[in-house]
mmCIF file of C-alpha atoms and ligand atoms in Angstrom:
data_model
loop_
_atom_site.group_PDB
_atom_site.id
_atom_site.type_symbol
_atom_site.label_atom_id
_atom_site.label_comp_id
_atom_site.label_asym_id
_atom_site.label_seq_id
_atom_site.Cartn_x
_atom_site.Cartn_y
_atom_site.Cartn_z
ATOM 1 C CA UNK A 1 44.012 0.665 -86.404
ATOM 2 C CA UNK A 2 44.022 -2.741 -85.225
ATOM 3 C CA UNK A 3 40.937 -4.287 -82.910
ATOM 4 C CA UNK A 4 42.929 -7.664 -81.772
ATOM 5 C CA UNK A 5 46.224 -6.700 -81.663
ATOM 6 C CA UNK A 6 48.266 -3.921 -79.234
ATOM 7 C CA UNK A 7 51.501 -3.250 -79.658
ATOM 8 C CA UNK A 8 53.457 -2.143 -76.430
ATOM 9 C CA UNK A 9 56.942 -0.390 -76.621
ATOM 10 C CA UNK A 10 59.504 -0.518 -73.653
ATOM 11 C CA UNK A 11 62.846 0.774 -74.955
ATOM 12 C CA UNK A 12 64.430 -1.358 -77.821
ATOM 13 C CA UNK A 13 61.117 -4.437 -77.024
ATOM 14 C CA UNK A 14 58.064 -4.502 -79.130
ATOM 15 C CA UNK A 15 55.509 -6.473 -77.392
ATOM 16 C CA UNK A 16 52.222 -7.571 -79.530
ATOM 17 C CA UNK A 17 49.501 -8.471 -77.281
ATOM 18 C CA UNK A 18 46.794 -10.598 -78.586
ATOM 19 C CA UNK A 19 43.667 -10.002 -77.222
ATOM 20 C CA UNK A 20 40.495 -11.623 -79.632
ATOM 21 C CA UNK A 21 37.681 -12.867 -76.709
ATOM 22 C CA UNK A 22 37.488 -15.344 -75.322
ATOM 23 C CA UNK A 23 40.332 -17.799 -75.823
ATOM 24 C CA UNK A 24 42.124 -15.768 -78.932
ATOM 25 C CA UNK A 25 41.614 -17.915 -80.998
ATOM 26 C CA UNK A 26 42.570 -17.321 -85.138
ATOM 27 C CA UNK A 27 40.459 -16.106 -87.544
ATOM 28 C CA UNK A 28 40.952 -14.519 -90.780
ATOM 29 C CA UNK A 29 40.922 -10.934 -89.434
ATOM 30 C CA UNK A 30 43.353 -11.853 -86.646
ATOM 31 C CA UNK A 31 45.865 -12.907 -89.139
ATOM 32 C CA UNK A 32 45.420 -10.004 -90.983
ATOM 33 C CA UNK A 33 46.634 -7.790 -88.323
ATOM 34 C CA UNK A 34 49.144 -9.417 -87.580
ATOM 35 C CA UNK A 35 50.481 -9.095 -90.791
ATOM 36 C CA UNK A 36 49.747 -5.617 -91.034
ATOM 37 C CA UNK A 37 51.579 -5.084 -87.578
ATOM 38 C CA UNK A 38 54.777 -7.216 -87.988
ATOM 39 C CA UNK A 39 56.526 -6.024 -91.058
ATOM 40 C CA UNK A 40 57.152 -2.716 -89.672
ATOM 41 C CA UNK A 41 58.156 -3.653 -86.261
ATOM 42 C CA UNK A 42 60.551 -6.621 -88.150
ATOM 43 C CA UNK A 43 62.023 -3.363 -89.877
ATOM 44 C CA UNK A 44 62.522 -0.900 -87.282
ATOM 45 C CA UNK A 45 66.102 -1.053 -86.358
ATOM 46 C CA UNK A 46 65.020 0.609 -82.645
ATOM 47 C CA UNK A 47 63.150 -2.589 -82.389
ATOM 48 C CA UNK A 48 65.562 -5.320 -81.056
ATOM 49 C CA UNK A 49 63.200 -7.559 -79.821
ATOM 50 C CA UNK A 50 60.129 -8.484 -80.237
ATOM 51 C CA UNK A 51 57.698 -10.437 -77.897
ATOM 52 C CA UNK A 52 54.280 -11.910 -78.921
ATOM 53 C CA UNK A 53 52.027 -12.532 -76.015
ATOM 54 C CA UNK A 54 48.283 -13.396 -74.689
ATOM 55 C CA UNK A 55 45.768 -11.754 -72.712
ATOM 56 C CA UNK A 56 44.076 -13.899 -69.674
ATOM 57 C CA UNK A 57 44.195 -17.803 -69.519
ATOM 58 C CA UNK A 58 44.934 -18.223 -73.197
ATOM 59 C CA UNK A 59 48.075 -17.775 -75.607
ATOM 60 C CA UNK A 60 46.942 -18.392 -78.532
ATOM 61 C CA UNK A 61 43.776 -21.506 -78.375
ATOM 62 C CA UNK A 62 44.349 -22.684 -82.285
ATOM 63 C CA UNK A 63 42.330 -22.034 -85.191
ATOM 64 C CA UNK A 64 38.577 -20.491 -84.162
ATOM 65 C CA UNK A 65 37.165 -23.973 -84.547
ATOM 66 C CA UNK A 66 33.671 -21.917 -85.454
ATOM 67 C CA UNK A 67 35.611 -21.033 -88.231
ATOM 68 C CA UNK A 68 37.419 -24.264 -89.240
ATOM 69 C CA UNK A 69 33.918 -25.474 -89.560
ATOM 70 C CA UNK A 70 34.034 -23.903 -92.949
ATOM 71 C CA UNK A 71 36.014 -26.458 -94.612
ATOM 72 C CA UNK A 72 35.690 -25.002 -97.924
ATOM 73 C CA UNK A 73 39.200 -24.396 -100.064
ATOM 74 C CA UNK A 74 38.812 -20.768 -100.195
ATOM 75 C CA UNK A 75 38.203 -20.297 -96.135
ATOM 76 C CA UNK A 76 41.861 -22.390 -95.422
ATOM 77 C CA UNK A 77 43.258 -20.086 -98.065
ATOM 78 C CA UNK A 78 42.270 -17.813 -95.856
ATOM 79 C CA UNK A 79 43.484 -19.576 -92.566
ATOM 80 C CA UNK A 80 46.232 -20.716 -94.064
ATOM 81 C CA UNK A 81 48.226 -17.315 -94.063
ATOM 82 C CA UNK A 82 49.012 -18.094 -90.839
ATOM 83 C CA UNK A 83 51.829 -19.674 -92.173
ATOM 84 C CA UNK A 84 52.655 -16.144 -93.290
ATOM 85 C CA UNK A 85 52.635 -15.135 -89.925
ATOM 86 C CA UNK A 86 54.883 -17.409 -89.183
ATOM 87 C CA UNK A 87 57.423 -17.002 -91.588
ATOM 88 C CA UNK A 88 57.439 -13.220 -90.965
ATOM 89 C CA UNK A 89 58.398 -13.842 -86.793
ATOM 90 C CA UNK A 90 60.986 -16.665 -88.090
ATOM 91 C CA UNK A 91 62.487 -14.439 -90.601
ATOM 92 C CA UNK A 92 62.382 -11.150 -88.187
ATOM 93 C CA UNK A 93 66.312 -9.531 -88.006
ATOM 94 C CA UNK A 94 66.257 -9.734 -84.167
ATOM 95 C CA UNK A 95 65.272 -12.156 -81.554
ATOM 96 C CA UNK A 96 61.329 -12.896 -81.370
ATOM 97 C CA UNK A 97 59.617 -14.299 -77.932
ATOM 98 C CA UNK A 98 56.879 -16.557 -77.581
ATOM 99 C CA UNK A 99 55.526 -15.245 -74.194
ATOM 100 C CA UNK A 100 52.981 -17.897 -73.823
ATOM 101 C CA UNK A 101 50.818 -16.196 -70.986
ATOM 102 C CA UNK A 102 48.730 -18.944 -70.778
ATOM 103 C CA UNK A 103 47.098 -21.730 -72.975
ATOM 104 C CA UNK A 104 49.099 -22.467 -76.410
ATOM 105 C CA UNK A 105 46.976 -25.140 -78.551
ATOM 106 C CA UNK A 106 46.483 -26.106 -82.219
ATOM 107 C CA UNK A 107 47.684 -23.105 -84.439
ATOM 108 C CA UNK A 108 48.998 -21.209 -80.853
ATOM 109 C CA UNK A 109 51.252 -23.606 -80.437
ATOM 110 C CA UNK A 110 52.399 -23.672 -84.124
ATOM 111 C CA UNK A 111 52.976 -20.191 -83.859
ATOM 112 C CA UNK A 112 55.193 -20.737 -80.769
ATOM 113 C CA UNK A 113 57.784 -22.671 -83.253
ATOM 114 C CA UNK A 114 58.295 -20.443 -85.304
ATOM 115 C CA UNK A 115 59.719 -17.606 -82.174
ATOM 116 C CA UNK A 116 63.516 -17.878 -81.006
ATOM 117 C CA UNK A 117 62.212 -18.291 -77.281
ATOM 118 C CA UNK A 118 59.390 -20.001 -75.808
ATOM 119 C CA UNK A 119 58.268 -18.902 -72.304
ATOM 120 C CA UNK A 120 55.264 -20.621 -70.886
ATOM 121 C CA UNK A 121 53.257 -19.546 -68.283
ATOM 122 C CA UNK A 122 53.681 -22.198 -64.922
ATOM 123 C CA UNK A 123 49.626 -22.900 -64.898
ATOM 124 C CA UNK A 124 49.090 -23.172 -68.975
ATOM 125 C CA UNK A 125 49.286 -25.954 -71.269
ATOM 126 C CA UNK A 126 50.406 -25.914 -74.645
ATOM 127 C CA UNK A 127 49.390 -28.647 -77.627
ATOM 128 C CA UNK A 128 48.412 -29.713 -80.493
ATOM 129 C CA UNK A 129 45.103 -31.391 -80.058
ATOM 130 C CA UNK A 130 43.684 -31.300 -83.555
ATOM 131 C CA UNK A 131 43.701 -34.994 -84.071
ATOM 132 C CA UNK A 132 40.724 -34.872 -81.827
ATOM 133 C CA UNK A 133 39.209 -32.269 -84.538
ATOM 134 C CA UNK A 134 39.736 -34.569 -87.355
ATOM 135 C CA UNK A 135 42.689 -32.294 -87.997
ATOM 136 C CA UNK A 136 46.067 -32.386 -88.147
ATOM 137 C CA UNK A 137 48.670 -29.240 -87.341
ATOM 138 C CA UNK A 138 48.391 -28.250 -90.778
ATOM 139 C CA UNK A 139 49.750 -24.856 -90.256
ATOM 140 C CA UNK A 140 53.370 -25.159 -89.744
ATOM 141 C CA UNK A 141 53.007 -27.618 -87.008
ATOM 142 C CA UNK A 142 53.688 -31.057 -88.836
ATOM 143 C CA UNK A 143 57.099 -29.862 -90.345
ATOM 144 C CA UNK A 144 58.096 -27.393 -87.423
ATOM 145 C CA UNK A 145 57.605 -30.065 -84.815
ATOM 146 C CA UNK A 146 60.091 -32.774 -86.464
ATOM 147 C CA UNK A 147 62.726 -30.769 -86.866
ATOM 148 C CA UNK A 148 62.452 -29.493 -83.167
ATOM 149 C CA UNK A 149 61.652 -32.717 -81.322
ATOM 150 C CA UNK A 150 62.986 -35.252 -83.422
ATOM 151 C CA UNK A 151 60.153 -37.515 -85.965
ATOM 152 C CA UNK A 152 59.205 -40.327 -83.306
ATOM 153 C CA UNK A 153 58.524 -37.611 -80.270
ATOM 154 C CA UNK A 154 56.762 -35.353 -83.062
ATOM 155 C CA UNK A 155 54.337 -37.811 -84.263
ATOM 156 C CA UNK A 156 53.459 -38.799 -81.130
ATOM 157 C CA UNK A 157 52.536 -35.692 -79.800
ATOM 158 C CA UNK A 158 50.575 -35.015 -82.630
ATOM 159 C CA UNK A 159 48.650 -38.377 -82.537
ATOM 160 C CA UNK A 160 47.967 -37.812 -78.911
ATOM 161 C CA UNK A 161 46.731 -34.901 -79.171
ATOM 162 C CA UNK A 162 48.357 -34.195 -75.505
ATOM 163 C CA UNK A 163 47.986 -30.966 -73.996
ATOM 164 C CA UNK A 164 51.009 -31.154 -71.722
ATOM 165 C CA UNK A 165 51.811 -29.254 -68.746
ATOM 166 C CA UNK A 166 54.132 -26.631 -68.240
ATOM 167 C CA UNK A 167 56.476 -29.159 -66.489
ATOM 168 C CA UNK A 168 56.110 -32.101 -69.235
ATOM 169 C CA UNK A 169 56.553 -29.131 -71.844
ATOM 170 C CA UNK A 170 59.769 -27.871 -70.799
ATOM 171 C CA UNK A 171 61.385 -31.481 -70.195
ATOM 172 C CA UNK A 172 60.640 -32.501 -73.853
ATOM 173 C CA UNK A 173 61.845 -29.227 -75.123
ATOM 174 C CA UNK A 174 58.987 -27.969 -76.520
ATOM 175 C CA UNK A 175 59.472 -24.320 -74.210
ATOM 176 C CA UNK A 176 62.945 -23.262 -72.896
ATOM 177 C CA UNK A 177 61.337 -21.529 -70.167
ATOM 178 C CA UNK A 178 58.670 -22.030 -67.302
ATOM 179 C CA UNK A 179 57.873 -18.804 -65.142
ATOM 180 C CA UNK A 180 55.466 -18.832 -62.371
ATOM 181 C CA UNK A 181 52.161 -16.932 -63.291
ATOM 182 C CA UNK A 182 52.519 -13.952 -60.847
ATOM 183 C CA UNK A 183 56.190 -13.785 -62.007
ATOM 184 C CA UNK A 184 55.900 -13.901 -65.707
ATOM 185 C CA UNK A 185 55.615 -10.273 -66.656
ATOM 186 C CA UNK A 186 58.915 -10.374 -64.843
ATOM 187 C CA UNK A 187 60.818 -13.302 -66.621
ATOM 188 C CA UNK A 188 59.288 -12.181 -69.376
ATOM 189 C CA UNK A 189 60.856 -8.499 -69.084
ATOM 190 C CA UNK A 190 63.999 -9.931 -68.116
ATOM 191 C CA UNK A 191 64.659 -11.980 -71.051
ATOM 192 C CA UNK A 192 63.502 -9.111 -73.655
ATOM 193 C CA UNK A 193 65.860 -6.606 -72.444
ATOM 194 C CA UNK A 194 68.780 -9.256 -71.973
ATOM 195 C CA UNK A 195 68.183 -10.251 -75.632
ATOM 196 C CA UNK A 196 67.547 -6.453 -77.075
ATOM 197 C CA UNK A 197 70.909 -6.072 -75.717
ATOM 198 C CA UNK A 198 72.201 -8.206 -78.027
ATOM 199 C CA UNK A 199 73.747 -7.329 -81.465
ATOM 200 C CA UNK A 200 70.416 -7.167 -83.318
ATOM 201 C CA UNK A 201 72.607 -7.390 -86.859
ATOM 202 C CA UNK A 202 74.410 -10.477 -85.819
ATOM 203 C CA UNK A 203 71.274 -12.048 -84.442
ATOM 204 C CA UNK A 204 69.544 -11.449 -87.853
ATOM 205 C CA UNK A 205 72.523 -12.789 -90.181
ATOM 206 C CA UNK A 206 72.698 -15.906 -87.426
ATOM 207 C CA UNK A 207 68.865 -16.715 -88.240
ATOM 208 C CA UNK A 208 69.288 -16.660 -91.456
ATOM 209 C CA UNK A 209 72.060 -19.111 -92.144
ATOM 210 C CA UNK A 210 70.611 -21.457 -89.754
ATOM 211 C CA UNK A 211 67.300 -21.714 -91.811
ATOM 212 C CA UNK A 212 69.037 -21.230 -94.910
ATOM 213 C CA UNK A 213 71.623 -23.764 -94.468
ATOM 214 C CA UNK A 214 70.050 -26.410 -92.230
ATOM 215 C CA UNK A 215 69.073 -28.939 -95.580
ATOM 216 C CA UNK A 216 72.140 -27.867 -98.000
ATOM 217 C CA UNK A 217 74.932 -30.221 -98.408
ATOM 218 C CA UNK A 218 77.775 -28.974 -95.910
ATOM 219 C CA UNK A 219 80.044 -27.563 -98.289
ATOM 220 C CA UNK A 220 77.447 -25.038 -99.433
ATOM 221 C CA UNK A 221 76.094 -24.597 -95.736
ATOM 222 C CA UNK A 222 79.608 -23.629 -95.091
ATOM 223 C CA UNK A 223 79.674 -21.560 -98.065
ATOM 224 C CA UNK A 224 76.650 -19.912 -97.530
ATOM 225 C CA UNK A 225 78.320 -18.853 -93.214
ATOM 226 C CA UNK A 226 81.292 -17.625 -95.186
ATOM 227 C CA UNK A 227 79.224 -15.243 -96.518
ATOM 228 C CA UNK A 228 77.346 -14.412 -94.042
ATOM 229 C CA UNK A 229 81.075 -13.829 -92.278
ATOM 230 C CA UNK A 230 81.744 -11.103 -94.684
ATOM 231 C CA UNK A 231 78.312 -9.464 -94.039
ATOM 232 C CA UNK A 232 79.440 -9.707 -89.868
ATOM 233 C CA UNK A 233 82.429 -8.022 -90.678
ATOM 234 C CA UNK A 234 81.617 -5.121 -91.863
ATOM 235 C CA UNK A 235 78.991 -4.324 -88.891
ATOM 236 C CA UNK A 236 79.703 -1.729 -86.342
ATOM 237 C CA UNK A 237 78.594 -4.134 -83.679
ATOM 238 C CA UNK A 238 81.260 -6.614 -84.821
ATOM 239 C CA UNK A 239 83.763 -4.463 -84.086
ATOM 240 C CA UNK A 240 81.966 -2.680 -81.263
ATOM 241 C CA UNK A 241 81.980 -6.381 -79.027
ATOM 242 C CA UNK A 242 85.558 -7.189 -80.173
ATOM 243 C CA UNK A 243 86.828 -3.922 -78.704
ATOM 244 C CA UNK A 244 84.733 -3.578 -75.659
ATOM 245 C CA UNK A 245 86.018 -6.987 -74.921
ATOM 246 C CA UNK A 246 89.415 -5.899 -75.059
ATOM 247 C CA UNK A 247 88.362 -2.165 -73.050
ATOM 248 C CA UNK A 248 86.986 -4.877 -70.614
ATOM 249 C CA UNK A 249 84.018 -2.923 -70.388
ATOM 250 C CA UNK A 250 80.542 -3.768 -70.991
ATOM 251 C CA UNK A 251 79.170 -3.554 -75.555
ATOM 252 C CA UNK A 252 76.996 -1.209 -76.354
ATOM 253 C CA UNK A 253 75.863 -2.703 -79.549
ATOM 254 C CA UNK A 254 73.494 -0.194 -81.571
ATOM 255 C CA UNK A 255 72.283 -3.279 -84.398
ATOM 256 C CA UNK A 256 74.281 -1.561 -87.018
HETATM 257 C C1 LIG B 1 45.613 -21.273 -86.577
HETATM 258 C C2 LIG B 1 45.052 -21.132 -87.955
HETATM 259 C C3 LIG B 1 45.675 -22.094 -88.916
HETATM 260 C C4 LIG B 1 44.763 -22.467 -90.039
HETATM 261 C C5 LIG B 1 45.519 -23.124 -91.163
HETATM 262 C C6 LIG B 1 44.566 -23.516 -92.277
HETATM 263 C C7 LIG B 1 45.230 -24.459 -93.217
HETATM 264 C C8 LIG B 1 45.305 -25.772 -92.610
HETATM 265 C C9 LIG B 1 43.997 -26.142 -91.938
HETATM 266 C C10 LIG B 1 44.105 -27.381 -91.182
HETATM 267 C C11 LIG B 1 45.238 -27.277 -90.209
HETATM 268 C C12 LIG B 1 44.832 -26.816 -88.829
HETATM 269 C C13 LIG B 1 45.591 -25.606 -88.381
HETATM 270 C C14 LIG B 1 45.586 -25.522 -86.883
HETATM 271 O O1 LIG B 1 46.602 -26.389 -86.444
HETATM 272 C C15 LIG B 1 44.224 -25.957 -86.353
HETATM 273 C C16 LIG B 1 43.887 -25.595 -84.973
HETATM 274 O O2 LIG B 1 44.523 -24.824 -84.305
HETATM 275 S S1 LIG B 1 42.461 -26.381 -84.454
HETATM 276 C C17 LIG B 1 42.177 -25.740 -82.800
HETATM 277 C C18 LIG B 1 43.111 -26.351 -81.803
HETATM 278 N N1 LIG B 1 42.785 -25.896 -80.461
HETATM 279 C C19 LIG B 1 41.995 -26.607 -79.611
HETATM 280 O O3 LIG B 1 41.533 -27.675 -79.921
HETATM 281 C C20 LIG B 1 41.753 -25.997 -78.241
HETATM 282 C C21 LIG B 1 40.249 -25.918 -77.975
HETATM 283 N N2 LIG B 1 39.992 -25.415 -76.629
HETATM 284 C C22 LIG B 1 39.984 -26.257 -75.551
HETATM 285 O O4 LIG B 1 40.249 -27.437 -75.625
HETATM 286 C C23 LIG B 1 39.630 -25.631 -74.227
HETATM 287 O O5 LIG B 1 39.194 -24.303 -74.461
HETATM 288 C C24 LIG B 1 40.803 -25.584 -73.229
HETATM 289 C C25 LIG B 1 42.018 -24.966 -73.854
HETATM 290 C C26 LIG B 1 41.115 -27.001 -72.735
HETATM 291 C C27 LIG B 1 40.370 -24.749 -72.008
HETATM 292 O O6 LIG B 1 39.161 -25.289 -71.505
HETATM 293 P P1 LIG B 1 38.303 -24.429 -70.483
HETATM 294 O O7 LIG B 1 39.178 -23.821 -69.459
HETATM 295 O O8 LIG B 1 37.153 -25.278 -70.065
HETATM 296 O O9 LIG B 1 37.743 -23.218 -71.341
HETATM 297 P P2 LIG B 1 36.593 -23.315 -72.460
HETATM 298 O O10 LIG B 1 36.772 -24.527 -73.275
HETATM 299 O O11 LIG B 1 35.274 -23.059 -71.822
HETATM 300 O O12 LIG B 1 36.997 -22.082 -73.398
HETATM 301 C C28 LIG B 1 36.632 -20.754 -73.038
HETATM 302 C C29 LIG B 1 35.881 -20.185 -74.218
HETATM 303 O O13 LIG B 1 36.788 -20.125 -75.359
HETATM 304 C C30 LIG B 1 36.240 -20.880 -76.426
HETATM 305 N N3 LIG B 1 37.326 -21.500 -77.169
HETATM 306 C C31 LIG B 1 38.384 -22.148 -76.657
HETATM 307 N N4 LIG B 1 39.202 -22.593 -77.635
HETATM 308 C C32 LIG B 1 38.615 -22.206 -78.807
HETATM 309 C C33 LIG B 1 38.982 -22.354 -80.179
HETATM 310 N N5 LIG B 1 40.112 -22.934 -80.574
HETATM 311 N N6 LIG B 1 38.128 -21.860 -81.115
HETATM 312 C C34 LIG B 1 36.986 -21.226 -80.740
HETATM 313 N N7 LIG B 1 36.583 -21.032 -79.450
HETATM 314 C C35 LIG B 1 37.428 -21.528 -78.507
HETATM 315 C C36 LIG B 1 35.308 -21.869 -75.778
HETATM 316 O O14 LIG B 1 34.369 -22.317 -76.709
HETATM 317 C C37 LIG B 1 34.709 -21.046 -74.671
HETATM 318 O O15 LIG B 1 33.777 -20.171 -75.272
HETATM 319 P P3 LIG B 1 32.404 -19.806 -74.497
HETATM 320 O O16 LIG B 1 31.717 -21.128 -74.269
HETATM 321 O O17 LIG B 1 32.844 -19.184 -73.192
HETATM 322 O O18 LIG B 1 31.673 -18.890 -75.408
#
């Protein structure tokens, strides 16, 4: 029994919806739900999508800074797994949705990088304003950001502190998608089922190669896809797209 977290089902899309009064922000037992809830939705083969989303005008508002006011070792141990989080929506077998219903900042905004789709809500703003804490993203955000935005844009965001508007956010790249507010259940909808139609198998094999073999020398990169080949050939859903293609009929991929 969780008290923050909800998890919605709508055929093959797991929604978690966040909902910690008044700005949900992060605090130790927030993370601990969520990695209580994620593993077995991550594992559920029905599960082919999985959407993370807000309640009212916030996202995700960063750390509780209440609680970041404990800067003893053993509290950011304690924050910290929030990295965990993290690592558990980037290394999910299926495709994983930021739906950023409304403000993303600090640690909301880390958690956005780590999802395969960003959505952000027309009237929020999403950040990373802990400069103007004395902090810096520290959980995810500082090596997450780089690699999405390139070093110079990174840093400077991060400096800043800017909270940037839905607008500013999608021409830098930081969301791939900007819904109007009273549509964004909608767009939001939309893209889950589009994406749980997907082959959930080859999705999760794709994911992992691209983390895996983004810093290895080609050759092994390479090596590593060829292996990940034989592991796509042997899939139902492999075989299922190649011969609805030819049918000319619409897949009906399963995940298996
Ligand atoms: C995420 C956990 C990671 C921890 C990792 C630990 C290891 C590393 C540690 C260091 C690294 C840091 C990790 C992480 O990056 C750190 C952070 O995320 S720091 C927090 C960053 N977020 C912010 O700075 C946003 C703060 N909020 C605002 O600026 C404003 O709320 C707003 C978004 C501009 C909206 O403003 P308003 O519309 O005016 O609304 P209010 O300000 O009145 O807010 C309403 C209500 O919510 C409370 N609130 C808002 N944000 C937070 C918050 N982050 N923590 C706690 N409380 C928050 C606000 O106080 C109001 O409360 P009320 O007054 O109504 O009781």
């Amino acid at each position: 029994m969780t008290k923050y977290l909800d998890v919605r089902r709508d055929g093959g899309t797991a929604t978690i919806v966040i909902d910690r009064p008044p700005a949900n922000a992060v605090d130790p037992a927030l993370i601990e739900e969520f990695l209580e809830v994620i593993p077995p939705l991550a594992g559920d083969p029905s599960v082919r999508c999985l959407v993370v989303r807000g309640t009212g005008r916030f996202f995700v508002a960063g750390a509780d800074i209440a609680v970041m006011r404990d800067l003893s070792v053993a509290n950011h141990v304690k924050m910290r797994r929030w990295v965990e989080v993290q690592r558990l929506l980037e290394r999910a077998p299926k495709p994983v949705i930021a739906a950023m219903n409304g403000h993303a900042l600090g640690g909301g905004a880390e958690l956005s990088l780590a999802c395969d789709l960003r959505i952000l809500a027309s009237s929020a703003t999403i950040g990373f304003p802990e400069t103007s804490l004395g902090l810096f993203p520290g959980a995810g955000g500082s090596q997450r950001l780089p690699r999405l935005l390139g070093p110079h844009r990174a840093k400077r965001l991060m400096i800043e502190g800017a909270r940037l508007s839905a607008a500013e956010a999608l021409d830098l790249g930081l969301v791939d998608v900007v819904a109007d507010d009273d549509d964004f259940d909608r767009v939001v909808a939309g893209h889950a089922e589009d994406l749980a139609a997907r082959p959930t198998t080859t999705i999760g094999l794709l994911k992992r190669i691209v983390e895996a073999g983004y810093d290895l020398p080609l050759d092994d990169a390479l090596e590593l896809e060829w292996q990940a080949v034989l592991e796509l050939i042997g899939t139902q859903d492999a075989a299922e797209g190649l011969q609805a293609f030819l049918d000319k009929r619409p897949p009906r991929f399963t995940g298996r």
